[in-house]
CSV table of C-alpha atoms and ligand atoms in Angstrom, one decimal:
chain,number,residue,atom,x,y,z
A,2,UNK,CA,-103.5,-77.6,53.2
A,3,UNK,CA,-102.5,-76.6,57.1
A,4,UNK,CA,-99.0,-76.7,58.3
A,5,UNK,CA,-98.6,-78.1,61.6
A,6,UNK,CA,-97.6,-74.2,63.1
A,7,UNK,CA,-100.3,-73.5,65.6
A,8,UNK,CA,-102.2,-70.7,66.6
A,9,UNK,CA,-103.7,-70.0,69.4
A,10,UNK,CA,-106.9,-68.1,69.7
A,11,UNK,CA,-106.5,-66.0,73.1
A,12,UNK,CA,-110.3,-66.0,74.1
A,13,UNK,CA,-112.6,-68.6,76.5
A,14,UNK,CA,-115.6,-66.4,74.7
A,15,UNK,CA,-117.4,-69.0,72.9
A,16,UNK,CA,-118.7,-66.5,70.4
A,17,UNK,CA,-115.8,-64.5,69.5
A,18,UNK,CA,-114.0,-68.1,69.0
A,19,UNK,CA,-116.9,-69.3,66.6
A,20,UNK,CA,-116.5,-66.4,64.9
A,21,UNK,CA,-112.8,-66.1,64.7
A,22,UNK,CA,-112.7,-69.9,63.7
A,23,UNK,CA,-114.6,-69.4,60.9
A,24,UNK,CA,-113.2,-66.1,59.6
A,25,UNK,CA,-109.6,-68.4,59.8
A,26,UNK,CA,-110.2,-71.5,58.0
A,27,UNK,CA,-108.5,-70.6,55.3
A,28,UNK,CA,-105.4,-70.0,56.4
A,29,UNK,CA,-103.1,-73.2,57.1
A,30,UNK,CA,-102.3,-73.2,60.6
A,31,UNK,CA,-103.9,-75.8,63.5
A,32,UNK,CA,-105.9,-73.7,65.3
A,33,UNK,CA,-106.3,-74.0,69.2
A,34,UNK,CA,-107.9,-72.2,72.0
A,35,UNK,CA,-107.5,-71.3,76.0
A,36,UNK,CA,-109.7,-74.0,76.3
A,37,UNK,CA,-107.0,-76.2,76.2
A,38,UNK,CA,-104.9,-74.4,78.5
A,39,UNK,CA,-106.6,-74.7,81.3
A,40,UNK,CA,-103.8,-73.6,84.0
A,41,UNK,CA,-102.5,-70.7,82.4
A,42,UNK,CA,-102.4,-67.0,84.4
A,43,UNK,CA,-105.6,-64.9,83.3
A,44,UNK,CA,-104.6,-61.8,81.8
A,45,UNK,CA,-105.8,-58.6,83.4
A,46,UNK,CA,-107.7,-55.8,80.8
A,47,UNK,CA,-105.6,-53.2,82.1
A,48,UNK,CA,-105.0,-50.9,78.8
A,49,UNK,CA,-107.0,-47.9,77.9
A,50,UNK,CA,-107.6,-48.4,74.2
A,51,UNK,CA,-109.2,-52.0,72.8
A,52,UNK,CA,-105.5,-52.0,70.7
A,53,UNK,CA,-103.8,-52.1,74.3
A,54,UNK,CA,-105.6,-54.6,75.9
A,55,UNK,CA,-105.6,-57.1,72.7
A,56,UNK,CA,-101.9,-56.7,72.6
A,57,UNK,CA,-101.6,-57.4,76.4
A,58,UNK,CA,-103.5,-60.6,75.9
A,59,UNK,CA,-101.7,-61.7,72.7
A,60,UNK,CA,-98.6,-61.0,74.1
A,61,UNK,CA,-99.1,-62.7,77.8
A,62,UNK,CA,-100.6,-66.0,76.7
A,63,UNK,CA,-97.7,-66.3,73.6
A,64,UNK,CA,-95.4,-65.8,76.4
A,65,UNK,CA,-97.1,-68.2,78.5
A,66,UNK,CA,-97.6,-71.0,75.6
A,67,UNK,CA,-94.9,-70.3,73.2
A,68,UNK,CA,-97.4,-69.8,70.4
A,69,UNK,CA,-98.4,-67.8,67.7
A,70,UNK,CA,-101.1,-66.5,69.6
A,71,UNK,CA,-103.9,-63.7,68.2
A,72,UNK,CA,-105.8,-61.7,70.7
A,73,UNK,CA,-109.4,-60.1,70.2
A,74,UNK,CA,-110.7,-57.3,72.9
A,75,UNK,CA,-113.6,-55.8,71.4
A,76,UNK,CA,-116.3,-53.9,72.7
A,77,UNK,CA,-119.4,-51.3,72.0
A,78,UNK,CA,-119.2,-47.7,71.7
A,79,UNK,CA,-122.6,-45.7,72.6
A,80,UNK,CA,-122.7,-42.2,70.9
A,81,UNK,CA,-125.5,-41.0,73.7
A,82,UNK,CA,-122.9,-42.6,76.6
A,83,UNK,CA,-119.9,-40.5,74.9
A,84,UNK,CA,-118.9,-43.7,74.0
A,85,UNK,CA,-119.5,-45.9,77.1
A,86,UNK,CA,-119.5,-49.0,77.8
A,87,UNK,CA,-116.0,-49.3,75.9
A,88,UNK,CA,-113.5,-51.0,76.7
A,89,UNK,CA,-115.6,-52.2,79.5
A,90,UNK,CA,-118.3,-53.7,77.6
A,91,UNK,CA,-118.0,-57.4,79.4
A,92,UNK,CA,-117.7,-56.0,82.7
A,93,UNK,CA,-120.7,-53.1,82.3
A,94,UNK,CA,-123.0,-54.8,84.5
A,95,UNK,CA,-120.3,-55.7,86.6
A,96,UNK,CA,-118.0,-58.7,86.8
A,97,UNK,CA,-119.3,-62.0,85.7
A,98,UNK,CA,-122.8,-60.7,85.0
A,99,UNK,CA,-124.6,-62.2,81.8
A,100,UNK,CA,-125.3,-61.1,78.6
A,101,UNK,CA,-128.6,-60.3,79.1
A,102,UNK,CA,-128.4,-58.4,82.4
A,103,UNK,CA,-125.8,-56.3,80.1
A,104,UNK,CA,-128.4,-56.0,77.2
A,105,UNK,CA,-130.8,-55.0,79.5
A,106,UNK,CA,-129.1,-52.4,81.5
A,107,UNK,CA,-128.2,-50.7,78.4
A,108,UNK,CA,-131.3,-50.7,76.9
A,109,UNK,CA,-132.7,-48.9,80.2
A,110,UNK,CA,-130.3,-46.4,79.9
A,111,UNK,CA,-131.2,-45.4,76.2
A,112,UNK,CA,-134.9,-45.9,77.1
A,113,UNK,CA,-135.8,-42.0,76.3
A,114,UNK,CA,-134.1,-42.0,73.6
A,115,UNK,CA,-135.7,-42.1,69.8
A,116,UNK,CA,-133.9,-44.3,66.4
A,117,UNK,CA,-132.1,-41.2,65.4
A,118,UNK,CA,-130.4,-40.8,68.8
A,119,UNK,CA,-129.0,-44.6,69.6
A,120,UNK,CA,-126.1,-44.4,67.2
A,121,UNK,CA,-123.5,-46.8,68.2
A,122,UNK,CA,-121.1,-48.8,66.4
A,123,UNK,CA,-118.6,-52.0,67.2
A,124,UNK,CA,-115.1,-51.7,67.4
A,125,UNK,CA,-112.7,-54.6,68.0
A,126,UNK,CA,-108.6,-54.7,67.5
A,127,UNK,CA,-106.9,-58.0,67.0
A,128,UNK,CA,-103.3,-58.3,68.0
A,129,UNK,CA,-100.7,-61.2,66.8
A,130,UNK,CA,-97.8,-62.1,69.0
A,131,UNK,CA,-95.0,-64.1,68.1
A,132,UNK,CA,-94.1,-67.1,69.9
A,133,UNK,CA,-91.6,-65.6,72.1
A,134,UNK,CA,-94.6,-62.9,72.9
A,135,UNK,CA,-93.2,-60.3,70.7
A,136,UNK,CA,-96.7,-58.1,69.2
A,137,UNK,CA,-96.0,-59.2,65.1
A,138,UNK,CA,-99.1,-57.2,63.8
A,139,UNK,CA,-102.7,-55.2,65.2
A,140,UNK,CA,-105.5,-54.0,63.1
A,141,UNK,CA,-108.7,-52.4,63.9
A,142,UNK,CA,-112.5,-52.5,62.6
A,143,UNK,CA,-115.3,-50.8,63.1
A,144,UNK,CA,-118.8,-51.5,62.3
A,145,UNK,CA,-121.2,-48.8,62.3
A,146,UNK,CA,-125.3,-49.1,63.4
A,147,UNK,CA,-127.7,-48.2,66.1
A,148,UNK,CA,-129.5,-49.6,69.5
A,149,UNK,CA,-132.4,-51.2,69.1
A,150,UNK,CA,-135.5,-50.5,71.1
A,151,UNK,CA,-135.9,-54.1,72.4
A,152,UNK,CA,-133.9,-57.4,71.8
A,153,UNK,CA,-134.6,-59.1,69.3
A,154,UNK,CA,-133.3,-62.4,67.6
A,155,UNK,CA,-131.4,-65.5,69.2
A,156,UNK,CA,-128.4,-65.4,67.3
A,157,UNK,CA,-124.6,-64.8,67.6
A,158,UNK,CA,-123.3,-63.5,71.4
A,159,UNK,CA,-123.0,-60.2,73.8
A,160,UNK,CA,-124.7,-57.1,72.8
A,161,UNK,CA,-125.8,-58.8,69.1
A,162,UNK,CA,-130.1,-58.6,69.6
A,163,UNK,CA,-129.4,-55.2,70.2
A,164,UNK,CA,-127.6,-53.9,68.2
A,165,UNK,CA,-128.5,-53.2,63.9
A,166,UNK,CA,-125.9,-52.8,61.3
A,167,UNK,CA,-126.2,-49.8,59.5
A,168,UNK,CA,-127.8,-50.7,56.3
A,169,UNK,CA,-130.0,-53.0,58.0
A,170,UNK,CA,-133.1,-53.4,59.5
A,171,UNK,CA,-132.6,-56.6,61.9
A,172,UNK,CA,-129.8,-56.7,64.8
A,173,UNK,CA,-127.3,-58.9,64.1
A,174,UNK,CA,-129.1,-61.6,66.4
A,175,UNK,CA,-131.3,-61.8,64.0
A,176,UNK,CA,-129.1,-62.0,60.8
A,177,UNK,CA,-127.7,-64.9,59.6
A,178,UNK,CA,-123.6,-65.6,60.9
A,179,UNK,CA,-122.7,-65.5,57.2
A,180,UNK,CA,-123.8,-61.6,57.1
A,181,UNK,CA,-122.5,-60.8,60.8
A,182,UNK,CA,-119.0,-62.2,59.5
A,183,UNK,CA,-119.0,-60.1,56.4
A,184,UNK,CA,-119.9,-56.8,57.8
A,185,UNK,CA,-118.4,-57.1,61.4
A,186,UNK,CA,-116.0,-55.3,63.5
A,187,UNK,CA,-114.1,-58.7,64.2
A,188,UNK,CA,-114.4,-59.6,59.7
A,189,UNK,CA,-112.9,-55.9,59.3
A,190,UNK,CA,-110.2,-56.1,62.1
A,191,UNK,CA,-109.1,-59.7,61.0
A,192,UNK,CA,-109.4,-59.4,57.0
A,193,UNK,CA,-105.9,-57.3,58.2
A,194,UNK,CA,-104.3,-60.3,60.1
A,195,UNK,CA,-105.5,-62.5,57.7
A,196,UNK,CA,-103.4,-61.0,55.1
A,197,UNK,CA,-100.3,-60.7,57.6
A,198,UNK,CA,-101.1,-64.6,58.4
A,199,UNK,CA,-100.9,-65.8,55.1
A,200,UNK,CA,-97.8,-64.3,54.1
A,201,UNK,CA,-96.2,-65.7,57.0
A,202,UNK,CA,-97.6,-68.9,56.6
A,203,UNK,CA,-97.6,-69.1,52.6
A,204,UNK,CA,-101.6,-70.1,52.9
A,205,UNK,CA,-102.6,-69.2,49.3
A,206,UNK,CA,-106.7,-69.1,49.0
A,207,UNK,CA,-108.1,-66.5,49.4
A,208,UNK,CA,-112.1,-65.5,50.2
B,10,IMP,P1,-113.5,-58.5,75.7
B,10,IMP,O1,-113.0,-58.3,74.3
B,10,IMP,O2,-113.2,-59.9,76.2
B,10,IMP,O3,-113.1,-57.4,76.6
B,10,IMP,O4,-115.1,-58.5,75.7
B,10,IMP,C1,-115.8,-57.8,74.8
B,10,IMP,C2,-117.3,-57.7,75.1
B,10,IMP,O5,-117.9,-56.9,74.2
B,10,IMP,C3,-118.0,-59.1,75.0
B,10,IMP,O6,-118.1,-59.8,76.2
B,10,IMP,C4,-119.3,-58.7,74.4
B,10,IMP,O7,-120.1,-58.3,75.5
B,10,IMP,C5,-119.0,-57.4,73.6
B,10,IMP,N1,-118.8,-57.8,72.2
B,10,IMP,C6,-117.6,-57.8,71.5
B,10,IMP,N2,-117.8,-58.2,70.3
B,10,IMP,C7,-119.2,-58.4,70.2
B,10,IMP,C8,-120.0,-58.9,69.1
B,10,IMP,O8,-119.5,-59.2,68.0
B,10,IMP,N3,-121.3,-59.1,69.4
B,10,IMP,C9,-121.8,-58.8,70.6
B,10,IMP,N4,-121.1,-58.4,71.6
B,10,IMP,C10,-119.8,-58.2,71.4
């Protein structure tokens, strides 16, 4: 059963919001998204650490909307690129560039570079802010894999045709949403503010 509290789901990224929506139905709260705010102040990535700038955007649009508002910033880590692009994973081809011109220019950069050299892995922090804006709870997840030599597959968002879950042979464009939302960054970073939601909204069922 959902109460009528609401949560709002900090993100115009179509992807992340599938994703998020979906890794929340269980818990009883009516969930909404920036979408319908459409006049609200865009937040500025300013932070240094993923756990910063989630808690800047959690914080700012609770503040703005006077909800219980959860934040995602997310992003990939390259192990050849000492960890670049980071933090700055939607801007790395610069600002408003697409997916695949962001794809692309990574995979160019890796070009030389054999299987046992493209380690990389996921990393996304999800903050929860209070209605007054106060940050109520952040957790962190990581999931672990390589670059692919090509794109390949049609499914899920960003960097997903390039990148394969360790323990896997297809990137996660490829594999189904119901594996992506087991093994993901976003599934291990929420399966913490999932727990936090539900004792503060006395949802019961769990996965
Ligand atoms: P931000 O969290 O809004 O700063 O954006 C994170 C960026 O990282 C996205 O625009 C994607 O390019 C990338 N990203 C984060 N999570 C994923 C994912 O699950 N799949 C593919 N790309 C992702």
């Amino acid at each position: 059963m959902r109460t009528d509290r609401r949560l709002l789901l900090a993100s115009h990224n179509q992807g992340k919001l599938r994703e998020l929506r979906e890794l929340l139905r269980d818990i009883s709260v009516m969930i909404t998204s920036l979408d319908g705010f459409p006049h609200l102040h865009a937040v500025e990535e300013t932070g240094r650490t993923f756990a910063e700038n989630a808690s800047l955007k959690a914080g700012s649009y609770a503040k703005q909307t006077h909800l219980l508002t959860i934040a995602d910033d997310s992003g990939l880590e390259v192990k050849a690129l000492e960890g670049r692009p980071g933090v700055f994973s939607a801007r790395y081809a610069g600002p408003g560039s697409s997916d695949e011109l962001r794809t692309q220019k990574l995979l160019s950069e890796l070009a030389s570079l054999s299987p046992e050299l493209r380690s990389a892995r996921f990393c996304c922090s999800v903050a929860l802010a209070d209605e007054e804006g106060k940050i109520i709870h952040i957790s962190n997840g990581i999931c672990e894999g390589r670059i692919a030599i090509a794109a390949r597959g049609l499914g899920g968002f960003g960097y997903d045709p390039i990148f394969i879950p360790e323990g896997f042979q297809q990137t996660f464009g490829e594999l189904k949403p119901e594996i992506k939302n087991q093994i993901s960054h976003r599934a291990r970073a929420l399966a913490g503010t999932r727990a936090f939601l539900r004792s503060l909204t006395g949802s019961s069922k769990a996965r």
